[in-house]
Amino acid sequence: MSEIEQQLAEFNIRPTAMRMLVYQFIEQQQKAVSLSVIEDYFDKADRTTLYRTIKTFEEKAVVHQIDDGTGVAKYALCEPGCGCDIGLDLHLHFHCTHCNDTTCLTDHKIPKIKVPAGYIAENINLVVKGICDLCNRT
Amino acid sequence: MSEIEQQLAEFNIRPTAMRMLVYQFIEQQQKAVSLSVIEDYFDKADRTTLYRTIKTFEEKAVVHQIDDGTGVAKYALCEPGCGCDIGLDLHLHFHCTHCNDTTCLTDHKIPKIKVPAGYIAENINLVVKGICDLCNRT
DNA sequence: ACCAAAATGCACTAGTGTTGCAGCGATAAT
DNA sequence: ATTATCGCTGCAACACTAGTGCATTTTGGT
């Protein structure tokens, strides 16, 4: 039983070949990936399969969806303390307007936000836009 | 010269009938509106015209685009100190997951966010999701 | 009134997200 | 081992949003 197989099993996901490959691919990336990127990489596989694979991962809190304002959903692996398993996604994301990459800043937590009386805050999405480390140096 | 005509003139926008109507409509809303909502309201007008009207408003910093995570762009009037005129959009937005409405919380500013060394933060998008005042009371 | 420029309307394209359905393979029950 | 079942996969199709090119109309300036 491979390592990836074990990890998927922990999330109660049946470890099919496709799922293991997709998991491995997302794991290798240092950034959040969109569905189209995954499609391009696995050009043999069907769009729908990849779509549903991601949906499954999302439901089981393997990955979380990131909306960086570009209009396309991106996904990144959840990490311990990520909060995704309890429906929260309280770390912030950085979107580089130069290379268009989006990364999780897991160790930078979102500060406490006050909302007006009568409002109930359940979740927070915070995306910082700017120039990333890599683009800044070149 | 009507009041709306004057306001558009201040932004260097030629006050056509269509634009004045759209401006008036957005102004009347207490929430951010999507393009489809505007289309439904002005069912006589062409989609493209409304689309380009909004684009013009956005370029001239009359309205700002809001990405609340629903996948469709919404728009709301800019206000003094909104920051849109200098490319910043530093107030936060509230998206009600119950009624799907998104509102500007203009008087609630975004706290200072720290980013890792090497990163340059240029703009911040902060959307709080939850239950709004109105939905909470009913 | 006339002309140039801008605004409008129509047609069309592209991309993303989503669903229904049929086939196939793995798994479980007999 | 055979069969029944369930879930995964692939194909096709649809809905919606965003965007573009071009012809036509409207607008503002002279």
Short mmCIF file of C-alpha atoms (C1' of nucleotides) in Angstrom, two decimals:
data_model
loop_
_atom_site.label_atom_id
_atom_site.label_comp_id
_atom_site.label_asym_id
_atom_site.label_seq_id
_atom_site.Cartn_x
_atom_site.Cartn_y
_atom_site.Cartn_z
CA MET A 1 0.00 0.00 0.00
CA SER A 2 1.59 3.21 -1.14
CA GLU A 3 1.90 6.35 0.93
CA ILE A 4 -0.62 8.24 -1.14
CA GLU A 5 -3.01 5.34 -0.91
CA GLN A 6 -2.80 5.54 2.86
CA GLN A 7 -3.41 9.27 2.92
CA LEU A 8 -6.50 8.96 0.78
CA ALA A 9 -7.75 6.14 2.95
CA GLU A 10 -7.49 8.39 5.98
CA PHE A 11 -9.95 10.74 4.33
CA ASN A 12 -12.31 7.87 3.48
CA ILE A 13 -11.63 8.18 -0.21
CA ARG A 14 -11.31 5.09 -2.31
CA PRO A 15 -7.84 5.24 -3.78
CA THR A 16 -8.31 4.88 -7.50
CA ALA A 17 -5.42 5.35 -9.87
CA MET A 18 -6.77 8.68 -11.08
CA ARG A 19 -7.23 10.06 -7.61
CA MET A 20 -3.76 9.09 -6.53
CA LEU A 21 -2.26 10.79 -9.55
CA VAL A 22 -4.27 13.95 -9.03
CA TYR A 23 -3.42 14.00 -5.34
CA GLN A 24 0.24 13.58 -6.15
CA PHE A 25 0.11 16.36 -8.71
CA ILE A 26 -1.52 18.84 -6.37
CA GLU A 27 0.89 17.86 -3.61
CA GLN A 28 3.89 18.58 -5.81
CA GLN A 29 2.75 22.08 -6.71
CA GLN A 30 3.94 24.94 -4.59
CA LYS A 31 0.84 26.90 -5.53
CA ALA A 32 -2.89 26.57 -5.88
CA VAL A 33 -3.94 24.92 -9.13
CA SER A 34 -6.99 25.49 -11.26
CA LEU A 35 -9.00 22.75 -12.88
CA SER A 36 -7.76 23.73 -16.32
CA VAL A 37 -4.16 23.30 -15.22
CA ILE A 38 -4.95 19.81 -14.02
CA GLU A 39 -6.74 19.10 -17.28
CA ASP A 40 -3.72 20.19 -19.26
CA TYR A 41 -1.44 17.99 -17.22
CA PHE A 42 -3.66 14.93 -17.45
CA ASP A 43 -4.64 15.37 -21.05
CA LYS A 44 -5.56 11.72 -21.34
CA ALA A 45 -8.18 11.91 -18.63
CA ASP A 46 -11.65 13.33 -18.99
CA ARG A 47 -12.57 16.78 -17.70
CA THR A 48 -15.51 15.42 -15.76
CA THR A 49 -13.46 12.84 -13.93
CA LEU A 50 -10.96 15.45 -12.83
CA TYR A 51 -13.78 17.80 -11.89
CA ARG A 52 -15.45 15.19 -9.74
CA THR A 53 -12.15 14.10 -8.27
CA ILE A 54 -11.55 17.62 -7.07
CA LYS A 55 -15.11 17.86 -5.78
CA THR A 56 -14.57 14.68 -3.81
CA PHE A 57 -11.32 16.00 -2.41
CA GLU A 58 -13.06 19.20 -1.45
CA GLU A 59 -15.92 17.44 0.30
CA LYS A 60 -13.53 15.29 2.28
CA ALA A 61 -11.42 18.34 3.19
CA VAL A 62 -8.36 17.10 1.33
CA VAL A 63 -8.15 20.34 -0.61
CA HIS A 64 -9.77 23.73 -0.21
CA GLN A 65 -11.04 25.99 -2.92
CA ILE A 66 -9.47 29.39 -3.29
CA ASP A 67 -11.11 32.30 -4.99
CA ASP A 68 -8.34 34.73 -5.84
CA GLY A 69 -10.46 37.08 -7.88
CA THR A 70 -9.29 35.86 -11.27
CA GLY A 71 -12.64 34.25 -11.88
CA VAL A 72 -11.37 30.68 -11.88
CA ALA A 73 -11.41 28.48 -8.83
CA LYS A 74 -8.09 27.15 -7.62
CA TYR A 75 -7.32 24.38 -5.20
CA ALA A 76 -4.62 23.63 -2.70
CA LEU A 77 -4.01 20.89 -0.18
CA CYS A 78 -5.35 21.45 3.28
CA GLU A 79 -2.92 21.40 6.13
CA PRO A 80 -3.30 20.63 9.81
CA GLY A 81 -4.97 23.59 11.49
CA CYS A 82 -6.19 24.77 8.14
CA GLY A 83 -9.74 24.82 9.46
CA CYS A 84 -11.21 23.34 6.31
CA ASP A 85 -12.41 20.25 8.10
CA ILE A 86 -14.76 22.36 10.18
CA GLY A 87 -15.89 24.51 7.29
CA LEU A 88 -13.53 27.36 7.96
CA ASP A 89 -10.70 28.58 5.85
CA LEU A 90 -8.99 31.07 8.03
CA HIS A 91 -5.57 31.47 6.53
CA LEU A 92 -4.94 34.04 3.90
CA HIS A 93 -3.92 33.71 0.29
CA PHE A 94 -1.56 35.69 -1.84
CA HIS A 95 -2.25 36.28 -5.50
CA CYS A 96 0.62 37.54 -7.61
CA THR A 97 -0.66 39.85 -10.30
CA HIS A 98 2.54 39.28 -12.25
CA CYS A 99 2.79 35.50 -12.59
CA ASN A 100 -0.87 34.90 -11.73
CA ASP A 101 0.06 32.30 -9.14
CA THR A 102 -1.82 31.99 -5.90
CA THR A 103 -0.26 30.58 -2.77
CA CYS A 104 -1.42 29.82 0.75
CA LEU A 105 0.21 31.81 3.50
CA THR A 106 -0.62 29.19 6.05
CA ASP A 107 1.30 30.69 8.90
CA HIS A 108 -0.25 34.11 8.46
CA LYS A 109 -3.58 34.04 10.19
CA ILE A 110 -6.45 36.36 9.48
CA PRO A 111 -6.90 39.04 12.14
CA LYS A 112 -10.15 39.40 13.98
CA ILE A 113 -12.68 41.28 11.90
CA LYS A 114 -15.53 43.25 13.38
CA VAL A 115 -18.88 43.24 11.67
CA PRO A 116 -21.83 45.54 12.37
CA ALA A 117 -24.41 44.60 14.96
CA GLY A 118 -26.91 42.08 13.68
CA TYR A 119 -24.46 40.46 11.31
CA ILE A 120 -23.07 37.00 11.93
CA ALA A 121 -19.66 36.27 10.47
CA GLU A 122 -19.19 32.61 9.64
CA ASN A 123 -16.24 32.59 7.32
CA ILE A 124 -13.69 34.95 5.90
CA ASN A 125 -11.96 35.06 2.55
CA LEU A 126 -8.87 37.22 2.45
CA VAL A 127 -6.75 37.54 -0.64
CA VAL A 128 -3.76 39.82 -0.76
CA LYS A 129 -2.79 40.87 -4.26
CA GLY A 130 0.64 42.04 -5.24
CA ILE A 131 4.03 40.80 -6.33
CA CYS A 132 5.31 37.52 -5.03
CA ASP A 133 8.75 36.66 -3.78
CA LEU A 134 9.89 35.09 -7.03
CA CYS A 135 8.63 37.82 -9.35
CA ASN A 136 10.05 40.45 -7.06
CA ARG A 137 13.59 39.12 -7.40
CA THR A 138 13.64 38.90 -11.17
CA MET B 1 -28.98 69.51 -16.37
CA SER B 2 -30.09 66.81 -13.98
CA GLU B 3 -28.28 65.77 -10.85
CA ILE B 4 -27.20 62.45 -12.27
CA GLU B 5 -25.97 64.17 -15.40
CA GLN B 6 -23.75 66.35 -13.26
CA GLN B 7 -22.35 63.42 -11.33
CA LEU B 8 -21.43 61.57 -14.50
CA ALA B 9 -19.86 64.70 -15.91
CA GLU B 10 -17.62 64.90 -12.86
CA PHE B 11 -16.22 61.52 -13.79
CA ASN B 12 -15.71 62.57 -17.42
CA ILE B 13 -18.42 60.26 -18.65
CA ARG B 14 -20.73 61.38 -21.40
CA PRO B 15 -24.18 61.29 -19.88
CA THR B 16 -26.21 59.18 -22.26
CA ALA B 17 -29.73 58.10 -21.39
CA MET B 18 -28.64 54.53 -20.79
CA ARG B 19 -25.82 55.47 -18.49
CA MET B 20 -27.98 57.73 -16.41
CA LEU B 21 -30.55 55.00 -15.97
CA VAL B 22 -27.94 52.45 -15.01
CA TYR B 23 -26.29 54.86 -12.61
CA GLN B 24 -29.62 55.62 -11.01
CA PHE B 25 -30.42 51.94 -10.69
CA ILE B 26 -27.15 51.09 -9.00
CA GLU B 27 -27.47 54.10 -6.74
CA GLN B 28 -30.89 52.99 -5.56
CA GLN B 29 -29.71 49.52 -4.57
CA GLN B 30 -28.58 48.96 -1.03
CA LYS B 31 -26.39 46.14 -2.22
CA ALA B 32 -23.90 45.21 -4.90
CA VAL B 33 -25.56 44.22 -8.15
CA SER B 34 -24.45 41.73 -10.75
CA LEU B 35 -24.62 42.29 -14.46
CA SER B 36 -27.44 39.79 -14.84
CA VAL B 37 -29.56 41.69 -12.32
CA ILE B 38 -29.08 44.86 -14.35
CA GLU B 39 -29.92 42.95 -17.50
CA ASP B 40 -33.14 41.69 -15.98
CA TYR B 41 -34.12 45.18 -14.90
CA PHE B 42 -33.37 46.78 -18.24
CA ASP B 43 -34.75 44.02 -20.40
CA LYS B 44 -35.13 46.36 -23.33
CA ALA B 45 -31.46 47.19 -23.48
CA ASP B 46 -28.75 45.04 -24.95
CA ARG B 47 -26.45 42.99 -22.78
CA THR B 48 -23.35 44.42 -24.41
CA THR B 49 -24.38 47.98 -23.79
CA LEU B 50 -24.93 47.30 -20.11
CA TYR B 51 -21.70 45.35 -19.96
CA ARG B 52 -19.75 48.22 -21.50
CA THR B 53 -21.55 50.77 -19.39
CA ILE B 54 -20.39 48.99 -16.28
CA LYS B 55 -16.89 48.68 -17.68
CA THR B 56 -16.83 52.42 -18.29
CA PHE B 57 -18.07 53.10 -14.79
CA GLU B 58 -15.39 50.83 -13.43
CA GLU B 59 -12.61 52.50 -15.39
CA LYS B 60 -13.71 55.92 -14.24
CA ALA B 61 -13.97 54.73 -10.63
CA VAL B 62 -17.69 55.31 -10.44
CA VAL B 63 -18.26 51.76 -9.29
CA HIS B 64 -15.96 49.05 -8.01
CA GLN B 65 -16.14 45.39 -8.78
CA ILE B 66 -16.70 42.98 -5.93
CA ASP B 67 -15.81 39.34 -6.03
CA ASP B 68 -17.81 37.70 -3.27
CA GLY B 69 -16.91 34.15 -4.16
CA THR B 70 -20.18 33.32 -5.88
CA GLY B 71 -18.45 33.35 -9.23
CA VAL B 72 -20.29 36.33 -10.62
CA ALA B 73 -18.90 39.83 -10.44
CA LYS B 74 -20.96 42.40 -8.60
CA TYR B 75 -20.71 46.15 -8.62
CA ALA B 76 -21.38 48.92 -6.15
CA LEU B 77 -20.95 52.67 -6.19
CA CYS B 78 -17.67 54.00 -4.97
CA GLU B 79 -17.75 56.39 -2.07
CA PRO B 80 -15.38 59.12 -0.95
CA GLY B 81 -12.37 57.51 0.66
CA CYS B 82 -13.24 54.26 -1.01
CA GLY B 83 -9.77 54.15 -2.51
CA CYS B 84 -10.97 52.97 -5.89
CA ASP B 85 -9.74 56.10 -7.61
CA ILE B 86 -6.17 55.18 -6.74
CA GLY B 87 -6.57 51.50 -7.54
CA LEU B 88 -7.21 50.40 -4.01
CA ASP B 89 -10.31 48.88 -2.57
CA LEU B 90 -9.65 48.77 1.09
CA HIS B 91 -13.02 48.40 2.66
CA LEU B 92 -14.47 45.01 3.31
CA HIS B 93 -17.54 43.34 1.93
CA PHE B 94 -20.13 41.14 3.50
CA HIS B 95 -21.72 38.30 1.61
CA CYS B 96 -24.85 36.80 3.11
CA THR B 97 -24.99 33.09 2.38
CA HIS B 98 -28.72 33.14 3.04
CA CYS B 99 -30.06 35.85 0.74
CA ASN B 100 -26.96 35.90 -1.49
CA ASP B 101 -26.70 39.67 -1.20
CA THR B 102 -23.37 41.39 -0.94
CA THR B 103 -22.95 44.77 0.73
CA CYS B 104 -20.10 47.18 1.31
CA LEU B 105 -19.14 47.76 4.90
CA THR B 106 -17.58 51.07 4.07
CA ASP B 107 -16.92 52.17 7.60
CA HIS B 108 -15.18 48.93 8.51
CA LYS B 109 -11.63 49.21 7.29
CA ILE B 110 -9.34 46.32 6.60
CA PRO B 111 -6.70 45.81 9.29
CA LYS B 112 -3.04 45.87 8.45
CA ILE B 113 -1.93 42.56 7.00
CA LYS B 114 1.60 41.29 7.20
CA VAL B 115 3.06 39.40 4.29
CA PRO B 116 6.26 37.34 4.21
CA ALA B 117 9.54 38.99 3.34
CA GLY B 118 9.99 39.51 -0.36
CA TYR B 119 6.31 39.86 -1.02
CA ILE B 120 4.78 43.20 -1.98
CA ALA B 121 1.15 43.72 -1.05
CA GLU B 122 -0.63 46.08 -3.39
CA ASN B 123 -4.26 45.42 -2.76
CA ILE B 124 -6.45 43.41 -0.47
CA ASN B 125 -9.76 41.72 -1.02
CA LEU B 126 -11.63 40.78 2.11
CA VAL B 127 -15.04 39.17 2.04
CA VAL B 128 -16.80 38.14 5.20
CA LYS B 129 -19.42 35.46 4.70
CA GLY B 130 -22.28 34.85 7.04
CA ILE B 131 -25.80 35.96 7.83
CA CYS B 132 -26.76 39.57 7.27
CA ASP B 133 -28.78 41.84 9.49
CA LEU B 134 -32.01 41.33 7.61
CA CYS B 135 -31.85 37.55 7.34
CA ASN B 136 -30.84 37.32 10.97
CA ARG B 137 -34.01 39.02 12.16
CA THR B 138 -36.43 36.90 10.20
"C1'" DA C 1 -26.60 71.00 -41.09
"C1'" DC C 2 -22.52 68.27 -41.25
"C1'" DC C 3 -18.85 65.48 -39.71
"C1'" DA C 4 -16.17 62.78 -36.64
"C1'" DA C 5 -16.20 60.24 -32.62
"C1'" DA C 6 -18.44 57.78 -29.37
"C1'" DA C 7 -22.23 54.76 -27.99
"C1'" DT C 8 -25.32 51.13 -29.07
"C1'" DG C 9 -27.14 46.67 -30.82
"C1'" DC C 10 -26.41 42.19 -32.99
"C1'" DA C 11 -23.98 38.05 -33.69
"C1'" DC C 12 -20.75 35.22 -32.32
"C1'" DT C 13 -16.88 32.92 -29.57
"C1'" DA C 14 -14.48 31.05 -25.51
"C1'" DG C 15 -14.05 29.25 -20.95
"C1'" DT C 16 -15.82 27.45 -16.66
"C1'" DG C 17 -18.84 24.90 -14.05
"C1'" DT C 18 -22.29 21.38 -13.98
"C1'" DT C 19 -25.41 17.38 -14.88
"C1'" DG C 20 -27.37 12.96 -17.11
"C1'" DC C 21 -26.41 8.74 -18.84
"C1'" DA C 22 -24.15 4.59 -20.29
"C1'" DG C 23 -20.32 1.50 -19.70
"C1'" DC C 24 -16.80 -0.49 -17.02
"C1'" DG C 25 -14.35 -2.28 -13.11
"C1'" DA C 26 -13.88 -3.29 -8.39
"C1'" DT C 27 -16.13 -5.01 -4.46
"C1'" DA C 28 -19.24 -7.76 -1.79
"C1'" DA C 29 -22.77 -11.48 -1.17
"C1'" DT C 30 -24.26 -16.05 -2.23
"C1'" DA D 1 -16.71 -18.97 -8.79
"C1'" DT D 2 -20.79 -16.40 -10.15
"C1'" DT D 3 -23.60 -12.83 -9.72
"C1'" DA D 4 -25.35 -8.48 -8.08
"C1'" DT D 5 -24.26 -4.05 -6.70
"C1'" DC D 6 -22.01 0.09 -6.24
"C1'" DG D 7 -18.93 3.54 -7.43
"C1'" DC D 8 -15.81 5.49 -10.87
"C1'" DT D 9 -15.02 6.91 -15.52
"C1'" DG D 10 -15.88 8.93 -20.01
"C1'" DC D 11 -18.90 11.12 -23.38
"C1'" DA D 12 -22.21 14.44 -24.53
"C1'" DA D 13 -24.63 18.17 -23.65
"C1'" DC D 14 -26.24 22.46 -21.26
"C1'" DA D 15 -26.18 27.00 -18.63
"C1'" DC D 16 -23.98 30.97 -17.62
"C1'" DT D 17 -20.59 34.66 -17.69
"C1'" DA D 18 -17.30 37.24 -20.01
"C1'" DG D 19 -15.61 39.12 -23.97
"C1'" DT D 20 -14.90 40.70 -29.14
"C1'" DG D 21 -15.85 42.42 -34.05
"C1'" DC D 22 -18.61 44.91 -36.85
"C1'" DA D 23 -22.41 47.57 -38.61
"C1'" DT D 24 -25.57 51.15 -37.24
"C1'" DT D 25 -27.24 54.87 -34.59
"C1'" DT D 26 -26.64 58.70 -31.64
"C1'" DT D 27 -24.14 62.47 -29.78
"C1'" DG D 28 -21.37 66.65 -29.52
"C1'" DG D 29 -18.62 70.18 -31.82
"C1'" DT D 30 -17.99 73.32 -35.72
#
